[in-house]
């Protein structure tokens, strides 16, 4: 169901809206409020201390069972749950390297009768860390995936990595490294202004800028952002800027990422500051999932 876009144009408007939400929710005893006015400074300071983690990323696939088996056999993921919704013409499966309560996972959506999606150029890849990526690459090759970069290092570098594609055309970067808490460790997004994008994820979402790297000879720059202090031990978003590229295609395959937060109302207030974000679902209860949620676009139109 398409979401109605809502753009908040002024601090006073979002402040009023957030306070009304707080009062309504407090009246139903779902949350409490200390009646402190929401201002730009206090909400952005609150974000820095919010308890957050990456929950899941949602993608659409053309063959659910084949995709699940591919991720299990090639990457070693577990099928955590699978359910059909015939009344709504879709099925979903959740896969990952551990329980949803503690790991970043993938939610795979199959819409009845749709066997192909356009990945587009705006979404880049997922990253998977493993102690030995060579057998993973061979398994991908055997089971119908595509190896787009054989395992190896960048000249002068130590990181062994490879790129593969699953049967849906989704790209995965395989990173060879020691044990990591969550092997599904990365989302790469293409951006048109690296400083603007990194600032949004840092200020509006409370992430740390873990690495910035500029490669003029290769005509790109990246920033790694996440909630930990070590990019090898936490899930990160890799923001990539390709020199002189001003537009990307969104496609219809990758849907969104989800984050956990202590308070979606304050989180929405932070996103709505003049940082380039855009609210597309105002904060409030979602009876279908028994959660309270909000949805927004980052400055490049990627949905969270």
Tab-separated table of N, CA, C and O in Angstrom, residues 48-158:
chain	number	residue	atom	x	y	z
A	48	UNK	N	21.747	10.919	20.651
A	48	UNK	CA	23.082	10.397	20.947
A	48	UNK	C	23.057	9.341	22.042
A	48	UNK	O	23.949	8.487	22.124
A	49	UNK	N	22.047	9.395	22.914
A	49	UNK	CA	21.963	8.449	24.024
A	49	UNK	C	20.865	7.411	23.856
A	49	UNK	O	20.641	6.587	24.745
A	50	UNK	N	20.165	7.449	22.716
A	50	UNK	CA	19.128	6.467	22.447
A	50	UNK	C	19.750	5.082	22.295
A	50	UNK	O	20.871	4.946	21.790
A	51	UNK	N	19.033	4.045	22.727
A	51	UNK	CA	19.510	2.673	22.567
A	51	UNK	C	19.010	2.145	21.229
A	51	UNK	O	17.822	1.881	21.080
A	52	UNK	N	19.898	2.010	20.270
A	52	UNK	CA	19.485	1.618	18.927
A	52	UNK	C	20.292	0.433	18.432
A	52	UNK	O	21.421	0.211	18.852
A	53	UNK	N	19.678	-0.294	17.508
A	53	UNK	CA	20.417	-1.328	16.783
A	53	UNK	C	19.707	-1.587	15.463
A	53	UNK	O	18.523	-1.272	15.288
A	54	UNK	N	20.444	-2.168	14.528
A	54	UNK	CA	19.875	-2.571	13.252
A	54	UNK	C	18.990	-3.800	13.477
A	54	UNK	O	19.431	-4.783	14.077
A	55	UNK	N	17.759	-3.755	12.985
A	55	UNK	CA	16.832	-4.868	13.156
A	55	UNK	C	16.775	-5.757	11.921
A	55	UNK	O	17.015	-6.952	11.993
A	56	UNK	N	16.406	-5.168	10.776
A	56	UNK	CA	16.299	-5.965	9.558
A	56	UNK	C	16.375	-5.084	8.327
A	56	UNK	O	16.309	-3.860	8.417
A	57	UNK	N	16.537	-5.732	7.199
A	57	UNK	CA	16.395	-5.081	5.894
A	57	UNK	C	15.391	-5.908	5.108
A	57	UNK	O	15.398	-7.138	5.173
A	58	UNK	N	14.515	-5.220	4.377
A	58	UNK	CA	13.458	-5.900	3.628
A	58	UNK	C	13.761	-5.818	2.137
A	58	UNK	O	14.045	-4.739	1.609
A	59	UNK	N	13.709	-6.972	1.486
A	59	UNK	CA	13.899	-7.031	0.034
A	59	UNK	C	12.816	-7.913	-0.573
A	59	UNK	O	12.301	-8.827	0.075
A	60	UNK	N	12.478	-7.628	-1.826
A	60	UNK	CA	11.510	-8.447	-2.558
A	60	UNK	C	12.263	-9.458	-3.405
A	60	UNK	O	13.302	-9.141	-4.001
A	61	UNK	N	11.737	-10.677	-3.478
A	61	UNK	CA	12.384	-11.742	-4.246
A	61	UNK	C	11.365	-12.416	-5.152
A	61	UNK	O	10.167	-12.431	-4.862
A	62	UNK	N	11.861	-12.996	-6.240
A	62	UNK	CA	10.979	-13.625	-7.216
A	62	UNK	C	10.663	-15.077	-6.937
A	62	UNK	O	9.679	-15.609	-7.454
A	63	UNK	N	11.485	-15.742	-6.133
A	63	UNK	CA	11.260	-17.153	-5.779
A	63	UNK	C	11.693	-17.304	-4.330
A	63	UNK	O	12.890	-17.392	-4.034
A	64	UNK	N	10.736	-17.324	-3.421
A	64	UNK	CA	11.050	-17.299	-1.993
A	64	UNK	C	11.805	-18.546	-1.551
A	64	UNK	O	12.841	-18.450	-0.884
A	65	UNK	N	11.304	-19.715	-1.908
A	65	UNK	CA	11.938	-20.948	-1.437
A	65	UNK	C	13.353	-21.098	-1.981
A	65	UNK	O	14.266	-21.514	-1.265
A	66	UNK	N	13.529	-20.753	-3.268
A	66	UNK	CA	14.869	-20.866	-3.847
A	66	UNK	C	15.839	-19.905	-3.162
A	66	UNK	O	16.988	-20.244	-2.888
A	67	UNK	N	15.367	-18.681	-2.872
A	67	UNK	CA	16.223	-17.697	-2.224
A	67	UNK	C	16.611	-18.142	-0.830
A	67	UNK	O	17.777	-18.045	-0.424
A	68	UNK	N	15.651	-18.654	-0.064
A	68	UNK	CA	15.936	-19.144	1.283
A	68	UNK	C	16.980	-20.254	1.240
A	68	UNK	O	17.958	-20.251	2.012
A	69	UNK	N	16.801	-21.213	0.346
A	69	UNK	CA	17.758	-22.318	0.245
A	69	UNK	C	19.135	-21.833	-0.176
A	69	UNK	O	20.163	-22.319	0.315
A	70	UNK	N	19.178	-20.855	-1.082
A	70	UNK	CA	20.455	-20.302	-1.531
A	70	UNK	C	21.192	-19.650	-0.356
A	70	UNK	O	22.391	-19.870	-0.155
A	71	UNK	N	20.481	-18.865	0.443
A	71	UNK	CA	21.119	-18.185	1.570
A	71	UNK	C	21.556	-19.179	2.647
A	71	UNK	O	22.584	-18.975	3.307
A	72	UNK	N	20.787	-20.232	2.817
A	72	UNK	CA	21.173	-21.255	3.786
A	72	UNK	C	22.403	-22.024	3.310
A	72	UNK	O	23.380	-22.188	4.054
A	73	UNK	N	22.351	-22.498	2.063
A	73	UNK	CA	23.419	-23.353	1.541
A	73	UNK	C	24.712	-22.582	1.283
A	73	UNK	O	25.805	-23.077	1.571
A	74	UNK	N	24.610	-21.384	0.744
A	74	UNK	CA	25.809	-20.626	0.363
A	74	UNK	C	26.393	-19.834	1.527
A	74	UNK	O	27.605	-19.852	1.762
A	75	UNK	N	25.525	-19.112	2.255
A	75	UNK	CA	26.013	-18.190	3.273
A	75	UNK	C	25.966	-18.754	4.684
A	75	UNK	O	26.584	-18.206	5.593
A	76	UNK	N	25.214	-19.843	4.869
A	76	UNK	CA	25.095	-20.408	6.207
A	76	UNK	C	24.055	-19.738	7.079
A	76	UNK	O	24.067	-19.884	8.310
A	77	UNK	N	23.123	-18.998	6.472
A	77	UNK	CA	22.057	-18.373	7.244
A	77	UNK	C	21.055	-19.422	7.715
A	77	UNK	O	20.993	-20.523	7.181
A	78	UNK	N	20.254	-19.051	8.710
A	78	UNK	CA	19.188	-19.898	9.223
A	78	UNK	C	17.842	-19.335	8.784
A	78	UNK	O	17.676	-18.120	8.686
A	79	UNK	N	16.885	-20.224	8.516
A	79	UNK	CA	15.505	-19.787	8.301
A	79	UNK	C	14.881	-19.608	9.673
A	79	UNK	O	14.680	-20.564	10.412
A	80	UNK	N	14.572	-18.357	10.028
A	80	UNK	CA	14.050	-18.042	11.356
A	80	UNK	C	12.532	-18.117	11.412
A	80	UNK	O	11.965	-18.462	12.454
A	81	UNK	N	11.868	-17.786	10.320
A	81	UNK	CA	10.415	-17.914	10.262
A	81	UNK	C	9.971	-17.788	8.816
A	81	UNK	O	10.664	-17.192	7.985
A	82	UNK	N	8.818	-18.358	8.499
A	82	UNK	CA	8.240	-18.247	7.160
A	82	UNK	C	6.720	-18.337	7.281
A	82	UNK	O	6.197	-19.168	8.025
A	83	UNK	N	6.034	-17.451	6.568
A	83	UNK	CA	4.583	-17.402	6.687
A	83	UNK	C	3.956	-16.919	5.392
A	83	UNK	O	4.512	-16.044	4.713
A	84	UNK	N	2.803	-17.495	5.054
A	84	UNK	CA	2.031	-17.070	3.885
A	84	UNK	C	0.879	-16.174	4.326
A	84	UNK	O	0.274	-16.387	5.387
A	85	UNK	N	0.573	-15.192	3.486
A	85	UNK	CA	-0.551	-14.288	3.718
A	85	UNK	C	-1.411	-14.273	2.452
A	85	UNK	O	-1.418	-13.295	1.698
A	86	UNK	N	-2.143	-15.368	2.191
A	86	UNK	CA	-2.904	-15.468	0.939
A	86	UNK	C	-3.952	-14.375	0.789
A	86	UNK	O	-4.266	-13.964	-0.333
A	87	UNK	N	-4.482	-13.876	1.908
A	87	UNK	CA	-5.484	-12.813	1.813
A	87	UNK	C	-4.896	-11.521	1.266
A	87	UNK	O	-5.606	-10.672	0.712
A	88	UNK	N	-3.571	-11.385	1.400
A	88	UNK	CA	-2.885	-10.197	0.883
A	88	UNK	C	-1.939	-10.526	-0.277
A	88	UNK	O	-1.139	-9.677	-0.693
A	89	UNK	N	-1.983	-11.767	-0.756
A	89	UNK	CA	-1.211	-12.179	-1.933
A	89	UNK	C	0.303	-12.069	-1.768
A	89	UNK	O	1.001	-11.681	-2.702
A	90	UNK	N	0.799	-12.417	-0.587
A	90	UNK	CA	2.256	-12.432	-0.445
A	90	UNK	C	2.683	-13.421	0.636
A	90	UNK	O	1.877	-13.869	1.459
A	91	UNK	N	3.974	-13.765	0.592
A	91	UNK	CA	4.597	-14.603	1.610
A	91	UNK	C	5.862	-13.909	2.071
A	91	UNK	O	6.430	-13.079	1.348
A	92	UNK	N	6.321	-14.257	3.263
A	92	UNK	CA	7.584	-13.690	3.726
A	92	UNK	C	8.376	-14.734	4.501
A	92	UNK	O	7.811	-15.654	5.107
A	93	UNK	N	9.679	-14.575	4.462
A	93	UNK	CA	10.580	-15.414	5.242
A	93	UNK	C	11.629	-14.516	5.871
A	93	UNK	O	12.048	-13.520	5.270
A	94	UNK	N	12.043	-14.857	7.075
A	94	UNK	CA	13.094	-14.114	7.760
A	94	UNK	C	14.290	-15.030	7.920
A	94	UNK	O	14.173	-16.156	8.420
A	95	UNK	N	15.449	-14.563	7.443
A	95	UNK	CA	16.678	-15.351	7.498
A	95	UNK	C	17.780	-14.525	8.140
A	95	UNK	O	17.788	-13.297	8.057
A	96	UNK	N	18.708	-15.207	8.803
A	96	UNK	CA	19.820	-14.508	9.428
A	96	UNK	C	20.779	-15.481	10.063
A	96	UNK	O	20.629	-16.704	9.953
A	97	UNK	N	21.752	-14.929	10.772
A	97	UNK	CA	22.782	-15.750	11.404
A	97	UNK	C	22.512	-15.983	12.889
A	97	UNK	O	23.350	-16.556	13.585
A	98	UNK	N	21.365	-15.542	13.360
A	98	UNK	CA	20.999	-15.740	14.753
A	98	UNK	C	19.617	-15.167	14.998
A	98	UNK	O	18.983	-14.638	14.079
A	99	UNK	N	19.102	-15.255	16.219
A	99	UNK	CA	17.739	-14.803	16.517
A	99	UNK	C	17.531	-13.329	16.188
A	99	UNK	O	18.446	-12.510	16.316
A	100	UNK	N	16.304	-13.006	15.787
A	100	UNK	CA	15.962	-11.620	15.480
A	100	UNK	C	16.188	-10.693	16.669
A	100	UNK	O	16.478	-9.506	16.490
A	101	UNK	N	16.040	-11.231	17.877
A	101	UNK	CA	16.167	-10.406	19.076
A	101	UNK	C	17.574	-9.866	19.266
A	101	UNK	O	17.779	-8.890	19.994
A	102	UNK	N	18.553	-10.481	18.604
A	102	UNK	CA	19.936	-10.064	18.835
A	102	UNK	C	20.743	-9.878	17.554
A	102	UNK	O	21.892	-9.434	17.625
A	103	UNK	N	20.170	-10.192	16.397
A	103	UNK	CA	20.918	-10.127	15.149
A	103	UNK	C	20.197	-9.291	14.097
A	103	UNK	O	18.967	-9.176	14.106
A	104	UNK	N	20.984	-8.727	13.202
A	104	UNK	CA	20.463	-8.066	12.017
A	104	UNK	C	20.067	-9.160	11.028
A	104	UNK	O	20.850	-10.075	10.760
A	105	UNK	N	18.845	-9.095	10.499
A	105	UNK	CA	18.331	-10.173	9.658
A	105	UNK	C	17.760	-9.604	8.363
A	105	UNK	O	17.560	-8.395	8.223
A	106	UNK	N	17.485	-10.514	7.418
A	106	UNK	CA	16.837	-10.147	6.162
A	106	UNK	C	15.403	-10.648	6.160
A	106	UNK	O	15.138	-11.799	6.514
A	107	UNK	N	14.492	-9.783	5.774
A	107	UNK	CA	13.093	-10.159	5.582
A	107	UNK	C	12.840	-10.220	4.081
A	107	UNK	O	12.959	-9.215	3.378
A	108	UNK	N	12.530	-11.407	3.593
A	108	UNK	CA	12.338	-11.641	2.165
A	108	UNK	C	10.847	-11.664	1.865
A	108	UNK	O	10.097	-12.414	2.484
A	109	UNK	N	10.421	-10.854	0.913
A	109	UNK	CA	9.008	-10.749	0.558
A	109	UNK	C	8.793	-11.302	-0.853
A	109	UNK	O	9.480	-10.893	-1.801
A	110	UNK	N	7.853	-12.229	-0.970
A	110	UNK	CA	7.444	-12.726	-2.283
A	110	UNK	C	5.994	-12.325	-2.520
A	110	UNK	O	5.100	-12.686	-1.750
A	111	UNK	N	5.757	-11.553	-3.565
A	111	UNK	CA	4.402	-11.156	-3.941
A	111	UNK	C	3.917	-12.123	-5.015
A	111	UNK	O	4.592	-12.339	-6.034
A	112	UNK	N	2.774	-12.740	-4.773
A	112	UNK	CA	2.264	-13.774	-5.666
A	112	UNK	C	2.265	-13.300	-7.122
A	112	UNK	O	1.774	-12.216	-7.447
A	113	UNK	N	2.848	-14.135	-7.978
A	113	UNK	CA	2.820	-13.873	-9.411
A	113	UNK	C	3.902	-12.965	-9.927
A	113	UNK	O	4.018	-12.770	-11.138
A	114	UNK	N	4.730	-12.396	-9.038
A	114	UNK	CA	5.810	-11.499	-9.478
A	114	UNK	C	7.137	-12.247	-9.338
A	114	UNK	O	7.545	-12.587	-8.230
A	115	UNK	N	7.784	-12.519	-10.459
A	115	UNK	CA	9.002	-13.337	-10.402
A	115	UNK	C	10.281	-12.560	-10.652
A	115	UNK	O	11.362	-13.138	-10.655
A	116	UNK	N	10.186	-11.235	-10.854
A	116	UNK	CA	11.397	-10.471	-11.127
A	116	UNK	C	11.223	-9.031	-10.661
A	116	UNK	O	10.152	-8.452	-10.818
A	117	UNK	N	12.306	-8.463	-10.119
A	117	UNK	CA	12.303	-7.069	-9.659
A	117	UNK	C	13.542	-6.357	-10.203
A	117	UNK	O	14.547	-6.992	-10.537
A	118	UNK	N	13.449	-5.044	-10.229
A	118	UNK	CA	14.566	-4.216	-10.681
A	118	UNK	C	15.339	-3.739	-9.452
A	118	UNK	O	14.801	-3.021	-8.603
A	119	UNK	N	16.595	-4.160	-9.358
A	119	UNK	CA	17.399	-3.780	-8.196
A	119	UNK	C	17.727	-2.289	-8.216
A	119	UNK	O	17.763	-1.632	-7.174
A	120	UNK	N	17.952	-1.713	-9.386
A	120	UNK	CA	18.294	-0.301	-9.474
A	120	UNK	C	19.755	-0.067	-9.124
A	120	UNK	O	20.517	-0.984	-8.813
A	121	UNK	N	20.144	1.206	-9.125
A	121	UNK	CA	21.544	1.560	-8.854
A	121	UNK	C	21.741	2.260	-7.512
A	121	UNK	O	22.873	2.456	-7.081
A	122	UNK	N	20.660	2.642	-6.843
A	122	UNK	CA	20.781	3.388	-5.583
A	122	UNK	C	21.241	2.489	-4.438
A	122	UNK	O	22.027	2.901	-3.585
A	123	UNK	N	20.715	1.267	-4.391
A	123	UNK	CA	21.157	0.288	-3.397
A	123	UNK	C	22.383	-0.428	-3.954
A	123	UNK	O	22.434	-0.781	-5.136
A	124	UNK	N	23.386	-0.642	-3.115
A	124	UNK	CA	24.633	-1.230	-3.594
A	124	UNK	C	24.767	-2.717	-3.321
A	124	UNK	O	24.773	-3.535	-4.232
A	125	UNK	N	24.893	-3.088	-2.041
A	125	UNK	CA	25.069	-4.499	-1.700
A	125	UNK	C	24.877	-4.706	-0.196
A	125	UNK	O	24.832	-3.748	0.578
A	126	UNK	N	24.773	-5.964	0.191
A	126	UNK	CA	24.885	-6.367	1.582
A	126	UNK	C	26.295	-6.902	1.794
A	126	UNK	O	26.943	-7.373	0.852
A	127	UNK	N	26.759	-6.846	3.036
A	127	UNK	CA	28.066	-7.404	3.367
A	127	UNK	C	27.931	-8.568	4.331
A	127	UNK	O	27.126	-8.517	5.267
A	128	UNK	N	28.700	-9.621	4.090
A	128	UNK	CA	28.737	-10.783	4.978
A	128	UNK	C	30.187	-11.052	5.352
A	128	UNK	O	31.062	-11.146	4.478
A	129	UNK	N	30.448	-11.165	6.653
A	129	UNK	CA	31.798	-11.464	7.131
A	129	UNK	C	31.916	-12.949	7.446
A	129	UNK	O	30.995	-13.554	8.002
A	130	UNK	N	33.047	-13.537	7.083
A	130	UNK	CA	33.294	-14.953	7.352
A	130	UNK	C	34.800	-15.162	7.510
A	130	UNK	O	35.606	-14.403	6.966
A	131	UNK	N	35.156	-16.206	8.250
A	131	UNK	CA	36.582	-16.473	8.478
A	131	UNK	C	37.260	-17.022	7.229
A	131	UNK	O	38.470	-16.901	7.079
A	132	UNK	N	36.487	-17.647	6.337
A	132	UNK	CA	37.049	-18.170	5.082
A	132	UNK	C	36.001	-17.988	3.988
A	132	UNK	O	34.986	-18.693	3.969
A	133	UNK	N	36.230	-17.050	3.091
A	133	UNK	CA	35.216	-16.767	2.064
A	133	UNK	C	35.379	-17.637	0.821
A	133	UNK	O	34.464	-17.713	-0.004
A	134	UNK	N	36.497	-18.333	0.662
A	134	UNK	CA	36.739	-19.109	-0.566
A	134	UNK	C	35.709	-20.211	-0.785
A	134	UNK	O	35.165	-20.348	-1.884
A	135	UNK	N	35.371	-21.020	0.246
A	135	UNK	CA	34.339	-22.039	0.008
A	135	UNK	C	32.958	-21.440	-0.237
A	135	UNK	O	32.132	-22.042	-0.933
A	136	UNK	N	32.699	-20.263	0.317
A	136	UNK	CA	31.415	-19.606	0.059
A	136	UNK	C	31.304	-19.235	-1.410
A	136	UNK	O	30.264	-19.455	-2.055
A	137	UNK	N	32.379	-18.699	-1.951
A	137	UNK	CA	32.387	-18.319	-3.366
A	137	UNK	C	32.141	-19.538	-4.248
A	137	UNK	O	31.360	-19.488	-5.208
A	138	UNK	N	32.776	-20.660	-3.925
A	138	UNK	CA	32.588	-21.863	-4.730
A	138	UNK	C	31.165	-22.398	-4.624
A	138	UNK	O	30.590	-22.872	-5.611
A	139	UNK	N	30.580	-22.303	-3.436
A	139	UNK	CA	29.202	-22.758	-3.248
A	139	UNK	C	28.238	-21.891	-4.058
A	139	UNK	O	27.292	-22.389	-4.672
A	140	UNK	N	28.477	-20.583	-4.068
A	140	UNK	CA	27.654	-19.667	-4.872
A	140	UNK	C	27.716	-20.068	-6.337
A	140	UNK	O	26.699	-20.128	-7.037
A	141	UNK	N	28.908	-20.370	-6.798
A	141	UNK	CA	29.094	-20.754	-8.195
A	141	UNK	C	28.328	-22.035	-8.520
A	141	UNK	O	27.686	-22.147	-9.566
A	142	UNK	N	28.375	-23.000	-7.594
A	142	UNK	CA	27.717	-24.289	-7.814
A	142	UNK	C	26.193	-24.182	-7.834
A	142	UNK	O	25.519	-24.916	-8.560
A	143	UNK	N	25.652	-23.249	-7.039
A	143	UNK	CA	24.200	-23.201	-6.844
A	143	UNK	C	23.507	-22.119	-7.675
A	143	UNK	O	22.385	-21.724	-7.358
A	144	UNK	N	24.165	-21.647	-8.713
A	144	UNK	CA	23.482	-20.764	-9.649
A	144	UNK	C	23.647	-19.289	-9.403
A	144	UNK	O	23.020	-18.469	-10.090
A	145	UNK	N	24.477	-18.910	-8.437
A	145	UNK	CA	24.787	-17.498	-8.244
A	145	UNK	C	25.874	-17.059	-9.209
A	145	UNK	O	26.405	-17.860	-9.985
A	146	UNK	N	26.217	-15.808	-9.158
A	146	UNK	CA	27.233	-15.247	-10.054
A	146	UNK	C	28.370	-14.663	-9.224
A	146	UNK	O	28.124	-13.902	-8.277
A	147	UNK	N	29.597	-15.025	-9.546
A	147	UNK	CA	30.768	-14.448	-8.891
A	147	UNK	C	31.211	-13.257	-9.733
A	147	UNK	O	31.690	-13.422	-10.852
A	148	UNK	N	31.036	-12.060	-9.203
A	148	UNK	CA	31.374	-10.855	-9.969
A	148	UNK	C	32.776	-10.346	-9.658
A	148	UNK	O	33.329	-9.564	-10.413
A	149	UNK	N	33.362	-10.783	-8.534
A	149	UNK	CA	34.765	-10.504	-8.241
A	149	UNK	C	35.325	-11.658	-7.437
A	149	UNK	O	34.831	-11.979	-6.362
A	150	UNK	N	36.334	-12.286	-7.979
A	150	UNK	CA	36.976	-13.405	-7.297
A	150	UNK	C	37.658	-12.919	-6.012
A	150	UNK	O	38.043	-11.750	-5.900
A	151	UNK	N	37.825	-13.811	-5.021
A	151	UNK	CA	38.478	-13.409	-3.773
A	151	UNK	C	39.875	-12.845	-4.017
A	151	UNK	O	40.632	-13.353	-4.842
A	152	UNK	N	40.195	-11.804	-3.297
A	152	UNK	CA	41.493	-11.171	-3.431
A	152	UNK	C	41.543	-9.894	-2.625
A	152	UNK	O	40.624	-9.580	-1.876
A	153	UNK	N	42.624	-9.153	-2.778
A	153	UNK	CA	42.804	-7.898	-2.050
A	153	UNK	C	42.965	-6.755	-3.042
A	153	UNK	O	43.268	-6.964	-4.220
A	154	UNK	N	42.748	-5.549	-2.549
A	154	UNK	CA	43.113	-4.365	-3.323
A	154	UNK	C	44.623	-4.230	-3.251
A	154	UNK	O	45.240	-4.545	-2.228
A	155	UNK	N	45.234	-3.753	-4.314
A	155	UNK	CA	46.688	-3.587	-4.331
A	155	UNK	C	47.136	-2.767	-3.128
A	155	UNK	O	46.660	-1.658	-2.891
A	156	UNK	N	48.038	-3.342	-2.340
A	156	UNK	CA	48.548	-2.659	-1.161
A	156	UNK	C	47.701	-2.853	0.079
A	156	UNK	O	48.048	-2.387	1.162
A	157	UNK	N	46.559	-3.552	-0.055
A	157	UNK	CA	45.667	-3.753	1.083
A	157	UNK	C	45.762	-5.153	1.641
A	157	UNK	O	46.350	-6.052	1.033
A	158	UNK	N	45.171	-5.346	2.832
A	158	UNK	CA	45.212	-6.655	3.489
A	158	UNK	C	43.858	-7.346	3.489
A	158	UNK	O	43.786	-8.559	3.697
